[in-house]
């Protein structure tokens, strides 16, 4: 059974704190993605990675960075959390860049106070 | 500028009847469309897809129709079941998973 696991389901942080969101996949997929989901806006791509140590900006990268040191792990970092980063964060992976199914984790709901 | 629009935030359907979820897009370069289903507190799961070279794709109770001239696609669920209650997202791509554009989602409620 394929699995994308996000380390924290719910987090509450204070403005200015550094936040790490971890994602691990066990499917040996090349591609990994970080999205955020907000009501009325659907899913918006923050960053993606098509290989170890490779990363590309998505549609809304401002205020975020990522790290992919190992194939199975893709981390999202908020260097200095702000209240407008309160959201649901979704990690996904896929075996190919050719469009097709993405496999999502269960999500991490982040609240920044 | 939303390139993929799901104009109905929610839809309520009687169990056993047909559910029709709609999605409109503006970018004529989109050539692949996907539907995902999302339960509360879970990540989205892939449901069905269609390439722009087709106008219909069917998988069990789920059928997706594509009208390229109208830039419109729809997801039909027949018959609707209580487990179909979820948020449904439409997504479109111009050829790559790196370029998926998502709609805002439609919450489907199946009434017993």
Tab-separated table of C-alpha atoms in Angstrom:
chain	number	residue	atom	x	y	z
A	1	UNK	CA	0.000	0.000	0.000
A	2	UNK	CA	1.536	3.275	-1.137
A	3	UNK	CA	2.152	5.817	1.533
A	4	UNK	CA	2.954	9.485	1.897
A	5	UNK	CA	3.407	10.400	5.531
A	6	UNK	CA	3.413	13.899	6.935
A	7	UNK	CA	5.032	14.164	10.325
A	8	UNK	CA	2.596	16.504	12.047
A	9	UNK	CA	-1.155	16.566	11.569
A	10	UNK	CA	-1.750	19.687	13.645
A	11	UNK	CA	0.670	22.422	14.672
A	12	UNK	CA	0.227	25.712	16.486
A	13	UNK	CA	3.108	28.175	16.229
A	14	UNK	CA	3.724	31.789	17.103
A	15	UNK	CA	4.520	34.564	14.645
A	16	UNK	CA	8.227	34.632	13.869
A	17	UNK	CA	8.883	31.002	14.774
A	18	UNK	CA	10.687	28.682	12.392
A	19	UNK	CA	8.489	25.803	11.281
A	20	UNK	CA	9.495	22.480	9.734
A	21	UNK	CA	6.991	20.264	7.956
A	22	UNK	CA	8.315	16.832	7.063
A	23	UNK	CA	7.079	14.483	4.373
A	24	UNK	CA	8.227	10.936	3.623
A	25	UNK	CA	7.126	8.666	0.785
A	26	UNK	CA	7.806	4.954	0.465
A	27	UNK	CA	7.088	4.553	-3.267
A	28	UNK	CA	10.536	5.496	-4.637
A	29	UNK	CA	8.937	8.387	-6.531
A	30	UNK	CA	11.142	10.911	-8.277
A	31	UNK	CA	8.813	13.859	-7.808
A	32	UNK	CA	7.563	15.462	-4.626
A	33	UNK	CA	5.373	18.490	-4.087
A	34	UNK	CA	4.228	20.855	-1.366
A	35	UNK	CA	0.822	22.482	-1.708
A	36	UNK	CA	-1.268	24.630	0.522
A	37	UNK	CA	-5.041	24.413	0.546
A	38	UNK	CA	-7.193	27.360	1.534
A	39	UNK	CA	-10.994	27.648	1.378
A	40	UNK	CA	-12.191	29.021	-1.941
A	41	UNK	CA	-8.714	28.820	-3.488
A	42	UNK	CA	-8.166	25.147	-4.071
A	43	UNK	CA	-4.629	23.775	-3.969
A	44	UNK	CA	-1.707	26.041	-4.753
A	45	UNK	CA	1.783	24.744	-5.450
A	46	UNK	CA	4.504	26.101	-3.183
A	47	UNK	CA	7.553	24.107	-4.305
A	48	UNK	CA	8.313	20.875	-6.081
A	49	UNK	CA	11.332	18.647	-6.477
A	50	UNK	CA	12.088	16.282	-9.364
A	51	UNK	CA	15.245	14.770	-7.892
A	52	UNK	CA	17.384	14.702	-4.772
A	53	UNK	CA	18.788	18.146	-3.981
A	54	UNK	CA	16.750	19.654	-6.834
A	55	UNK	CA	13.938	22.091	-6.166
A	56	UNK	CA	11.792	24.441	-8.180
A	57	UNK	CA	9.461	27.240	-7.172
A	58	UNK	CA	5.772	26.752	-7.639
A	59	UNK	CA	3.130	29.438	-7.791
A	60	UNK	CA	3.457	30.800	-4.228
A	61	UNK	CA	7.029	30.223	-2.937
A	62	UNK	CA	7.380	33.485	-0.995
A	63	UNK	CA	8.023	32.908	2.689
A	64	UNK	CA	8.876	29.225	2.193
A	65	UNK	CA	11.917	27.113	1.461
A	66	UNK	CA	12.365	23.373	0.944
A	67	UNK	CA	14.969	20.692	1.372
A	68	UNK	CA	15.364	17.327	-0.321
A	69	UNK	CA	18.485	15.570	0.923
A	70	UNK	CA	17.121	12.071	0.373
A	71	UNK	CA	14.819	10.749	-2.309
A	72	UNK	CA	12.093	9.746	0.099
A	73	UNK	CA	12.016	12.936	2.172
A	74	UNK	CA	10.878	16.448	1.265
A	75	UNK	CA	10.755	19.141	3.925
A	76	UNK	CA	8.954	22.470	3.886
A	77	UNK	CA	10.431	25.256	5.982
A	78	UNK	CA	8.811	28.468	7.099
A	79	UNK	CA	11.763	30.597	8.186
A	80	UNK	CA	9.632	33.099	10.095
A	81	UNK	CA	6.004	32.078	10.348
A	82	UNK	CA	3.331	34.699	9.786
A	83	UNK	CA	-0.411	34.599	10.407
A	84	UNK	CA	-1.148	34.512	6.666
A	85	UNK	CA	0.625	31.164	6.523
A	86	UNK	CA	-2.115	29.589	8.614
A	87	UNK	CA	-3.338	26.880	6.264
A	88	UNK	CA	-3.577	23.195	5.417
A	89	UNK	CA	-0.310	21.954	3.920
A	90	UNK	CA	-0.358	18.933	1.649
A	91	UNK	CA	2.618	16.906	0.496
A	92	UNK	CA	2.378	14.745	-2.611
A	93	UNK	CA	4.568	12.501	-4.718
A	94	UNK	CA	4.420	11.103	-8.233
A	95	UNK	CA	6.562	8.667	-10.226
A	96	UNK	CA	6.850	10.812	-13.316
A	97	UNK	CA	6.707	14.376	-14.541
A	98	UNK	CA	4.186	13.260	-17.124
A	99	UNK	CA	0.834	14.326	-15.859
A	100	UNK	CA	-0.968	11.692	-13.906
A	101	UNK	CA	-1.879	10.648	-10.446
A	102	UNK	CA	-0.385	12.417	-7.455
A	103	UNK	CA	-0.315	10.585	-4.128
A	104	UNK	CA	-1.065	12.847	-1.198
A	105	UNK	CA	-0.328	12.717	2.486
A	106	UNK	CA	-3.047	13.379	5.042
A	107	UNK	CA	-2.104	17.016	5.440
A	108	UNK	CA	-0.682	19.223	8.167
A	109	UNK	CA	-2.919	21.921	9.562
A	110	UNK	CA	-0.766	24.825	10.703
A	111	UNK	CA	-2.108	27.656	12.821
A	112	UNK	CA	0.121	30.691	13.331
A	113	UNK	CA	-0.890	32.934	16.223
B	1	UNK	CA	-7.116	35.016	-12.552
B	2	UNK	CA	-8.518	31.563	-11.928
B	3	UNK	CA	-7.791	29.336	-14.888
B	4	UNK	CA	-9.850	26.462	-13.460
B	5	UNK	CA	-13.200	27.287	-11.922
B	6	UNK	CA	-15.643	25.190	-9.973
B	7	UNK	CA	-18.522	27.590	-9.618
B	8	UNK	CA	-20.594	25.547	-7.194
B	9	UNK	CA	-19.087	25.535	-3.692
B	10	UNK	CA	-21.542	22.845	-2.658
B	11	UNK	CA	-24.075	20.426	-4.089
B	12	UNK	CA	-26.697	18.319	-2.350
B	13	UNK	CA	-28.037	15.155	-4.020
B	14	UNK	CA	-30.393	12.411	-2.951
B	15	UNK	CA	-28.856	8.971	-2.486
B	16	UNK	CA	-29.350	6.855	-5.606
B	17	UNK	CA	-29.677	9.849	-7.945
B	18	UNK	CA	-27.062	11.285	-10.314
B	19	UNK	CA	-24.492	13.788	-9.047
B	20	UNK	CA	-23.059	16.177	-11.635
B	21	UNK	CA	-20.051	18.274	-10.714
B	22	UNK	CA	-18.901	20.942	-13.127
B	23	UNK	CA	-15.583	22.544	-13.939
B	24	UNK	CA	-14.727	25.320	-16.406
B	25	UNK	CA	-11.307	26.328	-17.650
B	26	UNK	CA	-9.921	29.219	-19.626
B	27	UNK	CA	-6.529	28.010	-20.880
B	28	UNK	CA	-6.828	26.275	-24.250
B	29	UNK	CA	-3.361	24.755	-23.707
B	30	UNK	CA	-4.684	22.401	-21.042
B	31	UNK	CA	-4.582	18.881	-22.434
B	32	UNK	CA	-5.195	16.672	-19.417
B	33	UNK	CA	-7.802	16.894	-16.705
B	34	UNK	CA	-8.140	15.074	-13.403
B	35	UNK	CA	-10.696	14.766	-10.629
B	36	UNK	CA	-9.685	14.204	-7.024
B	37	UNK	CA	-11.845	13.430	-4.029
B	38	UNK	CA	-11.055	14.642	-0.527
B	39	UNK	CA	-12.543	13.543	2.775
B	40	UNK	CA	-12.128	15.768	5.861
B	41	UNK	CA	-8.758	15.359	7.591
B	42	UNK	CA	-7.390	13.309	4.673
B	43	UNK	CA	-5.361	14.150	1.604
B	44	UNK	CA	-6.976	14.181	-1.859
B	45	UNK	CA	-7.152	10.868	-3.705
B	46	UNK	CA	-7.190	10.468	-7.441
B	47	UNK	CA	-10.565	9.572	-8.921
B	48	UNK	CA	-10.550	9.730	-12.708
B	49	UNK	CA	-8.849	11.587	-15.545
B	50	UNK	CA	-9.339	12.437	-19.200
B	51	UNK	CA	-7.049	13.441	-22.018
B	52	UNK	CA	-8.064	16.218	-24.381
B	53	UNK	CA	-8.119	13.746	-27.269
B	54	UNK	CA	-11.178	12.122	-25.700
B	55	UNK	CA	-14.574	13.462	-24.814
B	56	UNK	CA	-15.583	10.806	-22.305
B	57	UNK	CA	-13.941	8.471	-19.832
B	58	UNK	CA	-15.767	6.010	-17.641
B	59	UNK	CA	-14.739	4.085	-14.540
B	60	UNK	CA	-17.514	2.236	-12.771
B	61	UNK	CA	-19.990	4.732	-11.333
B	62	UNK	CA	-17.817	7.680	-12.386
B	63	UNK	CA	-17.820	9.279	-15.839
B	64	UNK	CA	-16.001	12.412	-16.888
B	65	UNK	CA	-17.151	14.359	-19.938
B	66	UNK	CA	-15.016	16.919	-21.727
B	67	UNK	CA	-16.398	19.628	-24.016
B	68	UNK	CA	-13.351	21.343	-25.478
B	69	UNK	CA	-15.246	23.935	-27.474
B	70	UNK	CA	-16.994	25.099	-24.292
B	71	UNK	CA	-13.878	24.567	-22.147
B	72	UNK	CA	-16.024	22.613	-19.761
B	73	UNK	CA	-15.799	19.272	-18.045
B	74	UNK	CA	-18.162	17.469	-15.764
B	75	UNK	CA	-18.018	14.504	-13.425
B	76	UNK	CA	-21.086	12.283	-13.251
B	77	UNK	CA	-21.609	9.887	-10.354
B	78	UNK	CA	-24.369	7.323	-10.854
B	79	UNK	CA	-25.865	6.184	-8.563
B	80	UNK	CA	-24.742	8.475	-5.766
B	81	UNK	CA	-23.900	6.777	-2.484
B	82	UNK	CA	-23.385	8.157	1.051
B	83	UNK	CA	-19.648	7.448	0.817
B	84	UNK	CA	-19.464	9.874	-2.112
B	85	UNK	CA	-19.969	12.791	0.287
B	86	UNK	CA	-16.659	14.644	0.006
B	87	UNK	CA	-15.010	17.651	-1.597
B	88	UNK	CA	-14.245	17.132	-5.287
B	89	UNK	CA	-11.405	19.003	-6.964
B	90	UNK	CA	-10.948	19.446	-10.669
B	91	UNK	CA	-7.363	19.923	-11.904
B	92	UNK	CA	-5.934	20.699	-15.333
B	93	UNK	CA	-2.492	20.463	-16.851
B	94	UNK	CA	-0.670	21.612	-19.961
B	95	UNK	CA	1.472	18.465	-20.009
B	96	UNK	CA	3.252	18.128	-16.709
B	97	UNK	CA	2.559	17.317	-13.102
B	98	UNK	CA	4.585	20.432	-12.328
B	99	UNK	CA	1.893	22.568	-13.905
B	100	UNK	CA	-1.331	21.284	-12.406
B	101	UNK	CA	-3.877	24.042	-11.851
B	102	UNK	CA	-6.620	23.272	-9.355
B	103	UNK	CA	-10.172	24.421	-8.950
B	104	UNK	CA	-11.493	25.587	-5.572
B	105	UNK	CA	-13.479	22.402	-5.012
B	106	UNK	CA	-17.147	21.458	-4.716
B	107	UNK	CA	-18.497	19.909	-1.538
B	108	UNK	CA	-20.888	17.088	-2.442
B	109	UNK	CA	-23.432	16.039	0.160
B	110	UNK	CA	-25.395	12.854	-0.446
B	111	UNK	CA	-28.685	12.859	1.466
B	112	UNK	CA	-30.141	9.514	2.631
